[in-house]
Coordinates of C-alpha atoms in Angstrom, one line a residue:
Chain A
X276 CA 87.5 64.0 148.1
X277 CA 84.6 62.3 149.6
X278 CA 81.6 60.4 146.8
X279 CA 78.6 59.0 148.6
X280 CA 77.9 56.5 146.4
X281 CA 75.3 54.0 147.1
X282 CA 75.7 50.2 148.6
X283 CA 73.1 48.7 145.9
X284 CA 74.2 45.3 147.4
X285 CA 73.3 46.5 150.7
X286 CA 70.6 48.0 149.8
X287 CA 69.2 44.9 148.3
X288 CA 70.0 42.3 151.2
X289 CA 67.3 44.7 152.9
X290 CA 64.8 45.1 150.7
X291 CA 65.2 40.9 150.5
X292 CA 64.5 40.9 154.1
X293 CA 62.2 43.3 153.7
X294 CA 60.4 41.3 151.0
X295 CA 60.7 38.1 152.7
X296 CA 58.9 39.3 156.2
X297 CA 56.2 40.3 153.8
X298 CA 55.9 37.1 151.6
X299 CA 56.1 35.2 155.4
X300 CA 53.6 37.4 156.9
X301 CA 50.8 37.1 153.6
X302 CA 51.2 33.4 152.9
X303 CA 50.3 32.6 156.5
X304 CA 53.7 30.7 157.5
X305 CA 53.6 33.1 160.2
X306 CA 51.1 34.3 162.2
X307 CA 50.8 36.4 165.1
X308 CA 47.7 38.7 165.8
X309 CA 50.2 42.2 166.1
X310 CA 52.2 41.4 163.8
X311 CA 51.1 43.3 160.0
X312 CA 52.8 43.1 157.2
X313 CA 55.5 45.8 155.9
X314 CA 52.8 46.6 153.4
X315 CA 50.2 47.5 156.2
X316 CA 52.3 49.6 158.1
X317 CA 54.1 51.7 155.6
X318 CA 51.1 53.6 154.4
X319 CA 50.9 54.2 158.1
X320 CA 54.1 56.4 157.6
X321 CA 52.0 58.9 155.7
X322 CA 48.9 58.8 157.3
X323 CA 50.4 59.6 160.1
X324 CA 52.8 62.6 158.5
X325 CA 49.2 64.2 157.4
X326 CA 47.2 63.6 160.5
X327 CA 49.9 65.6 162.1
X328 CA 51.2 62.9 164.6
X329 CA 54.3 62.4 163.4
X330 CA 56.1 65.5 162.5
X331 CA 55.9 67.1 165.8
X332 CA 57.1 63.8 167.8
X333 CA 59.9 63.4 165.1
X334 CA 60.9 66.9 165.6
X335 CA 61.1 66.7 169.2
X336 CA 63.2 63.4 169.3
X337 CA 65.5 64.6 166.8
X338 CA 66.1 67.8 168.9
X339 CA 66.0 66.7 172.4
X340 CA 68.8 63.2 170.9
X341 CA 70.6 66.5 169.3
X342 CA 71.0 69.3 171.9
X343 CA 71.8 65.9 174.5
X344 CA 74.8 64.6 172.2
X345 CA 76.2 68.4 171.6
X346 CA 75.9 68.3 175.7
X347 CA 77.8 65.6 176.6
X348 CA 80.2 66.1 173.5
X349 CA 81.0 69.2 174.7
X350 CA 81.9 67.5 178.7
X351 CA 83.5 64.9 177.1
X352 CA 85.8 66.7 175.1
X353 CA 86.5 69.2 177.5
X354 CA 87.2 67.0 180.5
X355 CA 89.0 64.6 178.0
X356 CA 91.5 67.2 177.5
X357 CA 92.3 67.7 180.8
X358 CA 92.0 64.4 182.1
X359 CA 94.5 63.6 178.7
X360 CA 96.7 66.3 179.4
X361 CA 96.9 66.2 182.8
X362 CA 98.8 63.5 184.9
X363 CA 97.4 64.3 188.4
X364 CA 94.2 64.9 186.9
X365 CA 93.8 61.4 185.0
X366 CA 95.3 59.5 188.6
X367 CA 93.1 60.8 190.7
X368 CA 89.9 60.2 188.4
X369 CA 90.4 57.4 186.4
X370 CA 88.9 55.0 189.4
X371 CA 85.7 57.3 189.5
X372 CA 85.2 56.8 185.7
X373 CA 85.6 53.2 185.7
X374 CA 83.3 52.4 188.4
X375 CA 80.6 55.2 187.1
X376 CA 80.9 54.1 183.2
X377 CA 79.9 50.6 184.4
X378 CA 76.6 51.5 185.8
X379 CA 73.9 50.1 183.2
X380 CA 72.9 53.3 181.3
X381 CA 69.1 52.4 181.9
X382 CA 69.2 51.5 185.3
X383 CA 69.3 55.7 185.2
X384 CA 66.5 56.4 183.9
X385 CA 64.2 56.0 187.3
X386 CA 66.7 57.9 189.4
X387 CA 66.7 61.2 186.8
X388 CA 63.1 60.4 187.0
X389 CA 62.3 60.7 190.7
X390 CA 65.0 64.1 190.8
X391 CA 63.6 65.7 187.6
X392 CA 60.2 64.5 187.1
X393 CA 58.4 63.9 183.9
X394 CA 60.3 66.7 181.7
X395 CA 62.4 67.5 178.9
X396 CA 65.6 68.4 181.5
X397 CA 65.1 64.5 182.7
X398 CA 65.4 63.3 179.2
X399 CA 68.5 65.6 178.7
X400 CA 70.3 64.5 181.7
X401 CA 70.0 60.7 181.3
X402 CA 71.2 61.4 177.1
X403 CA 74.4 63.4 178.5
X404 CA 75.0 60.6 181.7
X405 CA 74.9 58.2 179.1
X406 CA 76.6 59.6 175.8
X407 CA 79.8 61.7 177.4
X408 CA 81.4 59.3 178.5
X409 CA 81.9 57.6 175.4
X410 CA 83.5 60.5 173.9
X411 CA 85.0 61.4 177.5
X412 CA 87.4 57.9 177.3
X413 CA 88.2 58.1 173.8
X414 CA 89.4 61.5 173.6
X415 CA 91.6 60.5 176.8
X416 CA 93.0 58.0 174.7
X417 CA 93.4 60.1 172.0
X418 CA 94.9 62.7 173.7
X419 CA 97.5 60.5 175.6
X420 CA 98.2 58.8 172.3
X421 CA 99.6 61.6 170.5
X422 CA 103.1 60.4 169.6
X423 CA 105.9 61.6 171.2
X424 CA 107.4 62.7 168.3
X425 CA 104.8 65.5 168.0
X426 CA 105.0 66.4 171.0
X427 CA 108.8 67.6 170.4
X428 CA 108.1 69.0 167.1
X429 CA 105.7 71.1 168.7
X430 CA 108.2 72.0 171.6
X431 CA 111.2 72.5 169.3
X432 CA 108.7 75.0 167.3
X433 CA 108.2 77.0 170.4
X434 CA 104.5 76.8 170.2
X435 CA 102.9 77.8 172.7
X436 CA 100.1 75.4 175.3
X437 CA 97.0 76.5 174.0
X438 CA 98.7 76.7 170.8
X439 CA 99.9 73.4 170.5
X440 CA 96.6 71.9 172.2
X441 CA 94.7 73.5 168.9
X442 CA 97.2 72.0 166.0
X443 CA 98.8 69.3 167.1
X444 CA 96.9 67.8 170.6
X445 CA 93.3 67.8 169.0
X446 CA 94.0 67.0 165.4
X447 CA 96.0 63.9 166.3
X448 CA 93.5 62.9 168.6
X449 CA 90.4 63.6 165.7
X450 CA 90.4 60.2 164.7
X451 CA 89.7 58.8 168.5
X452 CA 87.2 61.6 169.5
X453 CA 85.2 61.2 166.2
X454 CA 84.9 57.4 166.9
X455 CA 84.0 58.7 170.4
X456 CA 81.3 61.2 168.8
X457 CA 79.6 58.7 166.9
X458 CA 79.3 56.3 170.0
X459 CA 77.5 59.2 171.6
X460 CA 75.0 60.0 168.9
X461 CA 74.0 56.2 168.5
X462 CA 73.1 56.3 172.7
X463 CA 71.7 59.5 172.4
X464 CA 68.9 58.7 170.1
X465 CA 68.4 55.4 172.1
X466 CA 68.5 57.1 175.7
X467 CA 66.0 60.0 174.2
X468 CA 63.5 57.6 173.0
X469 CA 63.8 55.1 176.2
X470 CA 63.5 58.6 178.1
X471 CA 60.3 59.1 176.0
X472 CA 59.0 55.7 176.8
X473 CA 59.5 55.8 180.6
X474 CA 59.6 59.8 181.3
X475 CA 59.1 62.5 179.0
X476 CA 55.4 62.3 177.9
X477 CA 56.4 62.8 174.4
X478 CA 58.5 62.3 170.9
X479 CA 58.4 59.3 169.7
X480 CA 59.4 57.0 172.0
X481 CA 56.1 57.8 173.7
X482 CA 53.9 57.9 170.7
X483 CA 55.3 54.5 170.0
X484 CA 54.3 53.7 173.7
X485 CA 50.8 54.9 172.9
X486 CA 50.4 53.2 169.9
X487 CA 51.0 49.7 171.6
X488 CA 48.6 50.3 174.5
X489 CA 45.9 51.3 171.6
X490 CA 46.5 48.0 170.3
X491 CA 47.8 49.6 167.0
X492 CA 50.7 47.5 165.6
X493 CA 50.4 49.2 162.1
X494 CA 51.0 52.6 163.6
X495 CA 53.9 51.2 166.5
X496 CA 55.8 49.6 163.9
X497 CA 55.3 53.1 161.5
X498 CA 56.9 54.6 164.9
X499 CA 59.7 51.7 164.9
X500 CA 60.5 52.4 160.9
X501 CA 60.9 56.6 161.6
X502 CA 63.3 55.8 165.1
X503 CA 65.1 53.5 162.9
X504 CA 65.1 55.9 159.5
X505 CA 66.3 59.1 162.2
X506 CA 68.7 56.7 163.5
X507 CA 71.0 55.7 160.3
X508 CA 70.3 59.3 159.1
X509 CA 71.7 60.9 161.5
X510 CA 74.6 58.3 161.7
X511 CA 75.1 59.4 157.8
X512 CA 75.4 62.7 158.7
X513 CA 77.9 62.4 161.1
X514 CA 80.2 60.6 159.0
X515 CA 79.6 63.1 155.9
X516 CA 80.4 66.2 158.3
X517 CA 83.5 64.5 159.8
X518 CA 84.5 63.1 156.2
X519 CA 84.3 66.7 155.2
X520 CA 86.2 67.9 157.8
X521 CA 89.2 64.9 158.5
X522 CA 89.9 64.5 154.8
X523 CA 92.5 61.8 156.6
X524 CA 90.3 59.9 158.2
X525 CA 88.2 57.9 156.2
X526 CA 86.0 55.7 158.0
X527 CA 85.2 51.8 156.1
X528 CA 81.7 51.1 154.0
X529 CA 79.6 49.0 155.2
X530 CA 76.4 51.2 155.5
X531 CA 73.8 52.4 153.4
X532 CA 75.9 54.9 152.0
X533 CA 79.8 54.1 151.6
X534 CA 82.5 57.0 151.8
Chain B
X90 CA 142.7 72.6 161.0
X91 CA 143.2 76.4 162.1
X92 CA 140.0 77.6 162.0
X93 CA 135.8 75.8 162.0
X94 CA 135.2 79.2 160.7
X95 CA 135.4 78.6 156.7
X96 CA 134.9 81.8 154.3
X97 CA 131.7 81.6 153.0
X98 CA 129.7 83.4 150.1
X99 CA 127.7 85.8 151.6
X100 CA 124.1 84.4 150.5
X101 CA 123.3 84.1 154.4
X102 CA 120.1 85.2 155.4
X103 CA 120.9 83.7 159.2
X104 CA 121.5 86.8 161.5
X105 CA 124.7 85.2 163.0
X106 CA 126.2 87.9 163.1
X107 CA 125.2 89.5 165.8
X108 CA 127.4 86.8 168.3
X109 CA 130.7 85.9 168.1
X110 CA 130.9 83.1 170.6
X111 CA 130.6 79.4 170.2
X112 CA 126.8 78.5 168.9
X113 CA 126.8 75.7 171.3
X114 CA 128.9 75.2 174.6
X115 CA 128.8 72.5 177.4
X116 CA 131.2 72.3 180.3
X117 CA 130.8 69.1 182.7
X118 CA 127.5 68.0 181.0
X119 CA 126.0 64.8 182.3
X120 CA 122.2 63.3 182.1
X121 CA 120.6 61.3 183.9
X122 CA 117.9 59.3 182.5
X123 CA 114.7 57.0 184.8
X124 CA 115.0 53.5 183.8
X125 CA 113.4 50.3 185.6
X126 CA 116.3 50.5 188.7
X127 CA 115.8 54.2 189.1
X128 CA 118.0 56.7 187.4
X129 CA 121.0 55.9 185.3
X130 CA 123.3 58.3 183.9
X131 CA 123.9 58.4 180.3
X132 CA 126.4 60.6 179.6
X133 CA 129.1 62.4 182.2
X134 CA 131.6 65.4 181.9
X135 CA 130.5 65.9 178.2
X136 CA 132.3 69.1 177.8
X137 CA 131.9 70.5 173.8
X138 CA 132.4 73.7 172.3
X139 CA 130.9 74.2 168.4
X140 CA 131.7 77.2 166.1
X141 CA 128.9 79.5 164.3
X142 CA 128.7 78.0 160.9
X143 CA 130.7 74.7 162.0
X144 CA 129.4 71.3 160.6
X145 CA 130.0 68.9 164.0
X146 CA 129.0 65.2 163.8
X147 CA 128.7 63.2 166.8
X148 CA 129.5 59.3 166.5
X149 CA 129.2 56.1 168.3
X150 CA 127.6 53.0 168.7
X151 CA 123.9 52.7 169.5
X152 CA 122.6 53.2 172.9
X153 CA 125.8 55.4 173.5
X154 CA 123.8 58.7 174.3
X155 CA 123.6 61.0 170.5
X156 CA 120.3 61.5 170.8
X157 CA 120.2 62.1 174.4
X158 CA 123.4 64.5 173.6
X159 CA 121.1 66.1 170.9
X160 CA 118.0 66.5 173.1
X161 CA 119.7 68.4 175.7
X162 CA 121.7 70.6 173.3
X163 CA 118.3 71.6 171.7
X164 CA 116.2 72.1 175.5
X165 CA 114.0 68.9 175.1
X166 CA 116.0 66.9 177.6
X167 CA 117.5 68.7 180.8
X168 CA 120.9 67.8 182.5
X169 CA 122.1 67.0 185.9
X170 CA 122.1 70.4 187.7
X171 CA 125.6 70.8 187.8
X172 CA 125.8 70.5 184.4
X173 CA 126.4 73.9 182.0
X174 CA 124.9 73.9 178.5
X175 CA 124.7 77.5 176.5
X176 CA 123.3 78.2 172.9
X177 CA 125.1 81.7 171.5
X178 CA 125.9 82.4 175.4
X179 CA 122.6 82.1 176.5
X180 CA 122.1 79.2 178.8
X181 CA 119.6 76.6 177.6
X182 CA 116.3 76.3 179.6
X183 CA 113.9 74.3 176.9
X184 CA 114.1 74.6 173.3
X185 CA 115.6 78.0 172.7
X186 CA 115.0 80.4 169.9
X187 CA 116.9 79.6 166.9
X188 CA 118.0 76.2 166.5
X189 CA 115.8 73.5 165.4
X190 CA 115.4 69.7 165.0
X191 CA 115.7 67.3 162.0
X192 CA 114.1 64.1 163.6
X193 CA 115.1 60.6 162.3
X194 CA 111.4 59.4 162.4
X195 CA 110.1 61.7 159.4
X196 CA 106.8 60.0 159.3
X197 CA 105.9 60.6 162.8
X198 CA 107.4 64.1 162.7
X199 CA 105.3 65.8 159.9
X200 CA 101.7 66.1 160.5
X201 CA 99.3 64.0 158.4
X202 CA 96.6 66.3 158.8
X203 CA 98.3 68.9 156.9
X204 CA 99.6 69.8 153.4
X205 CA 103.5 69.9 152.8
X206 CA 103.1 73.8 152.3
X207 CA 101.1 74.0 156.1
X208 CA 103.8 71.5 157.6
X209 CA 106.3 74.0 156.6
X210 CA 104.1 77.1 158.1
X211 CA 103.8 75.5 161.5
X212 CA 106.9 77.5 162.8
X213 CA 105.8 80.4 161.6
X214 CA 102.3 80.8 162.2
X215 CA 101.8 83.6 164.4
X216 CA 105.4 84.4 164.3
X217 CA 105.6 86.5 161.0
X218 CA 103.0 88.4 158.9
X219 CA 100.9 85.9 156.2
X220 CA 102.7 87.0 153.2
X221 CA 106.2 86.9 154.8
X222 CA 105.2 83.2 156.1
X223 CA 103.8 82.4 152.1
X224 CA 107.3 83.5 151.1
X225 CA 109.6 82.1 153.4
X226 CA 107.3 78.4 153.3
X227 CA 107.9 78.8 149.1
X228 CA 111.3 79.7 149.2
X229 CA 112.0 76.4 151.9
X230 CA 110.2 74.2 149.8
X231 CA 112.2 75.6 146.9
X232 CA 115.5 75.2 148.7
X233 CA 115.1 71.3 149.5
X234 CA 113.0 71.0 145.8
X235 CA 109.6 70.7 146.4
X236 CA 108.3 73.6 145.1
X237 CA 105.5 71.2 142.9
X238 CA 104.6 69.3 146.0
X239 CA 103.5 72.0 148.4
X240 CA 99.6 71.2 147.9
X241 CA 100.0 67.2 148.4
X242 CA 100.0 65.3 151.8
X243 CA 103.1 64.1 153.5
X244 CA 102.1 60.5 153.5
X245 CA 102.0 60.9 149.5
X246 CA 105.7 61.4 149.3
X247 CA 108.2 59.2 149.3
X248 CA 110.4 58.7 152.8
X249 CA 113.1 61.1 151.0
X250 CA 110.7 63.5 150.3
X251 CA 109.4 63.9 153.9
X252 CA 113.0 63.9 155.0
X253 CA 113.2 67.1 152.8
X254 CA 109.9 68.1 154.0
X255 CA 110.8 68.3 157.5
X256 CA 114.4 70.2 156.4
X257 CA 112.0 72.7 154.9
X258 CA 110.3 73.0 157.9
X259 CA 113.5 73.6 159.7
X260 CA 114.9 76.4 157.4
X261 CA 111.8 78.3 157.2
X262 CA 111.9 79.3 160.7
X263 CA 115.5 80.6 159.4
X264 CA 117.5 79.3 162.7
X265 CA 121.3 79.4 163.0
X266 CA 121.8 75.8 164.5
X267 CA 120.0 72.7 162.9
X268 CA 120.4 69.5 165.3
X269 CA 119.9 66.5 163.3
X270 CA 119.3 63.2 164.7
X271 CA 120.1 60.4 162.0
X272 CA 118.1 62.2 159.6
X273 CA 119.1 60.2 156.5
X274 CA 119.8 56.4 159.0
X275 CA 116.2 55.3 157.4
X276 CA 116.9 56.3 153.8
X277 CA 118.4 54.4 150.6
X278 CA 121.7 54.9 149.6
X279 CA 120.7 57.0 146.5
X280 CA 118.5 59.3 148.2
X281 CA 121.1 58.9 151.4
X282 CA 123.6 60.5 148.9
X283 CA 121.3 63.2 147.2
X284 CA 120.2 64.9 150.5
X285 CA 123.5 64.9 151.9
X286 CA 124.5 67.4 149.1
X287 CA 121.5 69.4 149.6
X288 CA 122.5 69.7 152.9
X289 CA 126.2 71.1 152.2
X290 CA 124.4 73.6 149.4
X291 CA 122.1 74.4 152.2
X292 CA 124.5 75.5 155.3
X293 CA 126.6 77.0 152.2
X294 CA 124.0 79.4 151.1
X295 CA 122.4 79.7 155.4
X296 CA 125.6 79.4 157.2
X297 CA 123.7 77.6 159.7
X298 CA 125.6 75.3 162.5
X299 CA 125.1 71.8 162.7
X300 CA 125.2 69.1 165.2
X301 CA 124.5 66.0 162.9
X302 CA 124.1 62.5 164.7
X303 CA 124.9 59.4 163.1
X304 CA 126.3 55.5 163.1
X305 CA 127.4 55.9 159.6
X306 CA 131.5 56.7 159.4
X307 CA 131.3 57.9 155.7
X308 CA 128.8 60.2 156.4
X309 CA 130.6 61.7 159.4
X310 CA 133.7 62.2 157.3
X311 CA 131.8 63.4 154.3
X312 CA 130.1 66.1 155.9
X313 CA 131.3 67.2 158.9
X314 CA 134.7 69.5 159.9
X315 CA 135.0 67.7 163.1
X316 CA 133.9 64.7 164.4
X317 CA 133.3 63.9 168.1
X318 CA 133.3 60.0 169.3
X319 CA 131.3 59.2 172.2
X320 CA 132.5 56.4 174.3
X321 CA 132.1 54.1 176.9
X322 CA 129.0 53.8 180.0
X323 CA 128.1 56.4 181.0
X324 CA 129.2 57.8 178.0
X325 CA 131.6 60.8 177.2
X326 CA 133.6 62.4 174.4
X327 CA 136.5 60.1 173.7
X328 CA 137.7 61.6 170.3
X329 CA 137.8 64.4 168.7
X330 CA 139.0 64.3 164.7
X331 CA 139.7 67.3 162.9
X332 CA 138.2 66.8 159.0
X333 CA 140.4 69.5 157.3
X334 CA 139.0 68.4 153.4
X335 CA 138.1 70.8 151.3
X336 CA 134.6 71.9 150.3
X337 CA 132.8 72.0 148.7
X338 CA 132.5 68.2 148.5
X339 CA 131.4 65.4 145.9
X340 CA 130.3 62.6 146.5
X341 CA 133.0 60.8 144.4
X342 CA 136.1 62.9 144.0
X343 CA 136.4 63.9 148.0
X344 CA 135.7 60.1 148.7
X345 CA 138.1 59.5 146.2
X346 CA 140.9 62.0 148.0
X347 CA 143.3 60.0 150.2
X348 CA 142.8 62.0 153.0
X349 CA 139.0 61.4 152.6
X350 CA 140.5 57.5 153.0
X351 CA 143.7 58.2 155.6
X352 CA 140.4 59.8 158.0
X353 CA 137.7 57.5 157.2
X354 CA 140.3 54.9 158.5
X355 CA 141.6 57.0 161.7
X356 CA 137.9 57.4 162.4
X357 CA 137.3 53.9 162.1
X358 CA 140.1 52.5 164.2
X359 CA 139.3 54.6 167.1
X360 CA 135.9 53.1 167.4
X361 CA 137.0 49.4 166.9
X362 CA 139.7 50.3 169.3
X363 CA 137.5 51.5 172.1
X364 CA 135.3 48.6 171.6
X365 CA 137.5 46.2 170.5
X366 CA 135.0 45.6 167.2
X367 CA 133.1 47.7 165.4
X368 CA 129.6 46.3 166.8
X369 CA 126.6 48.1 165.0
X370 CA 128.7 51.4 163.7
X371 CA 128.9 50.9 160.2

């Protein structure tokens, strides 16, 4: 069903870019004092992968940016549901949601802060403020969008609520919530590392951090490369594992990889 | 016509038996639906009465009510609260067990997300044992002919296909009263033609009533052996038309028959008499 086959032309507009910052950087066209070459900081990558820096703040953003998005995946879909399902429900919330959702994600980050201090639970509760209510609004829409048509089918069926909430409410609304999902992961990983930066003392948001107050631009922009490389990774494996399990819903190329 | 009841061969594997009443019975049946100046009534003092194993079409122009008539009949809809609507002398409160739907929008009725063989399951699920479901799903897809297409996706098919699709659907569940909504309005002539006989093989070999909604006059005639016109707003019963030709059918030699002609043309005349023209019936 699904190939992963690779975008070569994609994948060579980057390494163009890619080839031009360096060409740029070593004839002298441009010159700043921080800003190196890709071919200064990329060996960074592995220096930094043996002296044992890396891997631990990788693993850290990757599983605080992880257990955040299951989080508010989990409220979202949940309270979708109802707030989909439910008439009364949806009325007497949907003026809460709009005013909350428009609240600058960031403008969180110093109020989870001051209530959870510099910790892990901080950084979790700014990634699942943020990230559910992406997937919150589109499985509403999802949910209210299921055609009428099913609806009846399922009632002239005789199928019962919770029954025709697992085959016929969730599946129609797949498509919506998945766009919803990958909404979520994106913020995640961006609210984790800005978490890092401000809150957390740790992952990579705040080895990056570090790295600019040591005056260290080779090693920051290593940092900026792995955020980036954990970033479209874990975008790809979102859409593999939802390829894999919507055979009908296959998303456009576009990316690296192209379903 | 002395009796809806025909003799039939006795394939049936619908347990009509059991009740010898009317499948479906209204008396005084009106609905009111909301619309933008607050509820309007669609249909009033629908009374109808339709045999066990009877083939009933109901006619008239769009916007008269069919569907409404149809939703109601099957539980979807409910009626004004004086109005009295029983399915084998049960009265109706929601869908009830044994009579199913045959939507007009195949497309939107079959789930993409699923094979043809788990479209067919859905009624079943849970309802029967796994290898009585794998039986009854094959022997449904074998009875509308799509037997080789069980693995594939509905939106692979052709419209005709899904048609038959949801028809399989239908019978699996093994109901005595299939209520059809224009099921073949969005279909070519060929394939308009083709299912119609598989329908008449079908309720030959089930037995299985059916309330069958359509615009189309030939179609009424063709299948059904009694037609009901519904008329004027709100809407009512204005005619009811004995078709007393014998079956089974073809598609040429009953069409042929004068009295396929002498009734195509009563059934005609009563609707451009009501409305003066025939306006959309065709």
């Amino acid at each position: 069903m699904l190939r992963n086959r690779v975008n070569y032309l994609g994948l060579a507009t980057m390494l163009a870019v890619v080839g031009l910052w360096e060409a740029l950087v070593r004839s002298g066209v441009v010159e700043f004092q921080f800003l190196p070459a890709p071919s200064a900081f990329g060996p960074r990558i592995g220096s930094l992968v043996s002296s044992g820096d890396l891997v631990p703040a990788f693993l850290h953003t990757l599983q605080v940016t992880l257990l955040g998005w299951v989080l508010a995946s989990t409220i979202g879909i949940v309270l979708g549901l109802l707030l989909g399902l439910s008439e009364t429900a949806w009325r007497y919330s949907m003026a809460s949601i709009e005013v909350m959702r428009a609240i600058p994600p960031v403008s969180l980050v110093p109020v989870a802060l001051l209530v959870f201090g510099f910790s892990i639970r901080m950084e979790l509760t700014i990634i699942i403020f943020v990230s559910a209510w992406p997937v919150l609004v589109n499985t509403i829409d999802g949910v209210r969008g299921v055609r009428a048509e099913l609806v009846d089918v399922a009632r002239m069926l005789r199928l019962s609520g919770l029954t025709r909430i697992r085959k016929i409410v969730l599946p129609a609304a797949a498509p919506a919530i998945v766009v919803g999902l990958r909404l979520a992961l994106s913020l995640s990983l961006v609210l984790a590392v800005v978490g890092e930066m401000i809150g957390n003392p740790s992952g990579l948001g705040d080895a990056l951090v570090k790295a600019q107050q040591a005056l260290q631009p080779e090693e920051m922009f290593a940092y900026v490369f792995v955020i980036g490389l954990l970033g479209v990774g874990l975008n790809a494996a979102l859409r593999y594992a939802s390829a894999r399990l919507l055979p009908s819903l296959a998303a456009g190329g576009g990316g690296v990889t192209s379903p | 016509m002395a009796s809806p009841l025909r003799s039939r061969p006795e394939l049936t594997s619908v347990p009509t038996s059991d009740v010898t009443g009317p499948a479906y019975e209204s008396h005084n049946l009106s609905v009111d639906l909301d619309s933008s100046e607050g509820a309007r009534r669609i249909l009033t003092g629908v009374d109808l009465e339709v045999a066990q194993g009877e083939f009933v079409s109901v006619l008239g122009r769009s916007g008269t009510g069919k569907t409404t008539l149809l939703r109601v009949l099957g539980g979807l809809l409910d009626p004004t609260a004086d109005s009295t609507v029983s399915f084998r002398g049960e009265p109706v409160e929601g869908p009830p067990e044994g009579a199913v739907f045959v939507f007009q929008n195949y497309a939107a009725s079959l789930l993409p997300w699923r094979t043809i063989e788990r479209n067919v399951d859905l009624g079943l699920e849970g309802k029967v044992s796994k290898p009585e479901m794998r039986q009854r799903t094959a022997e449904a897809l074998a009875l509308v002919g799509l037997a080789d297409r069980a693995k594939d996706y509905p939106w692979r098919l052709s419209g005709g296909m899904q048609q038959r699709v949801q028809l399989a659907r239908a019978l699996a569940v093994r109901p005595s009263a299939l209520l059809m909504d224009e099921p073949f309005g969005a279909l070519d002539a060929m394939t308009k033609s083709s299912l119609q006989d598989e329908l008449q093989r079908v309720q030959e070999r089930t037995g299985a009533t059916i309330v069958f909604v359509t615009h189309d006059i030939d179609e009424a005639v063709y299948l059904s052996d009694r037609i009901v016109v519904l008329e004027g707003s709100p809407a009512t019963i204005g005619h009811r038309i004995d078709v007393d030709l014998p079956r089974p059918r073809h598609q040429l030699a009953t069409k042929e028959l004068p009295a396929f002609l002498k009734l195509r043309r009563a059934v005609y005349d009563t609707i451009v008499d009501v409305h003066g023209q025939a306006g959309d019936v065709a």
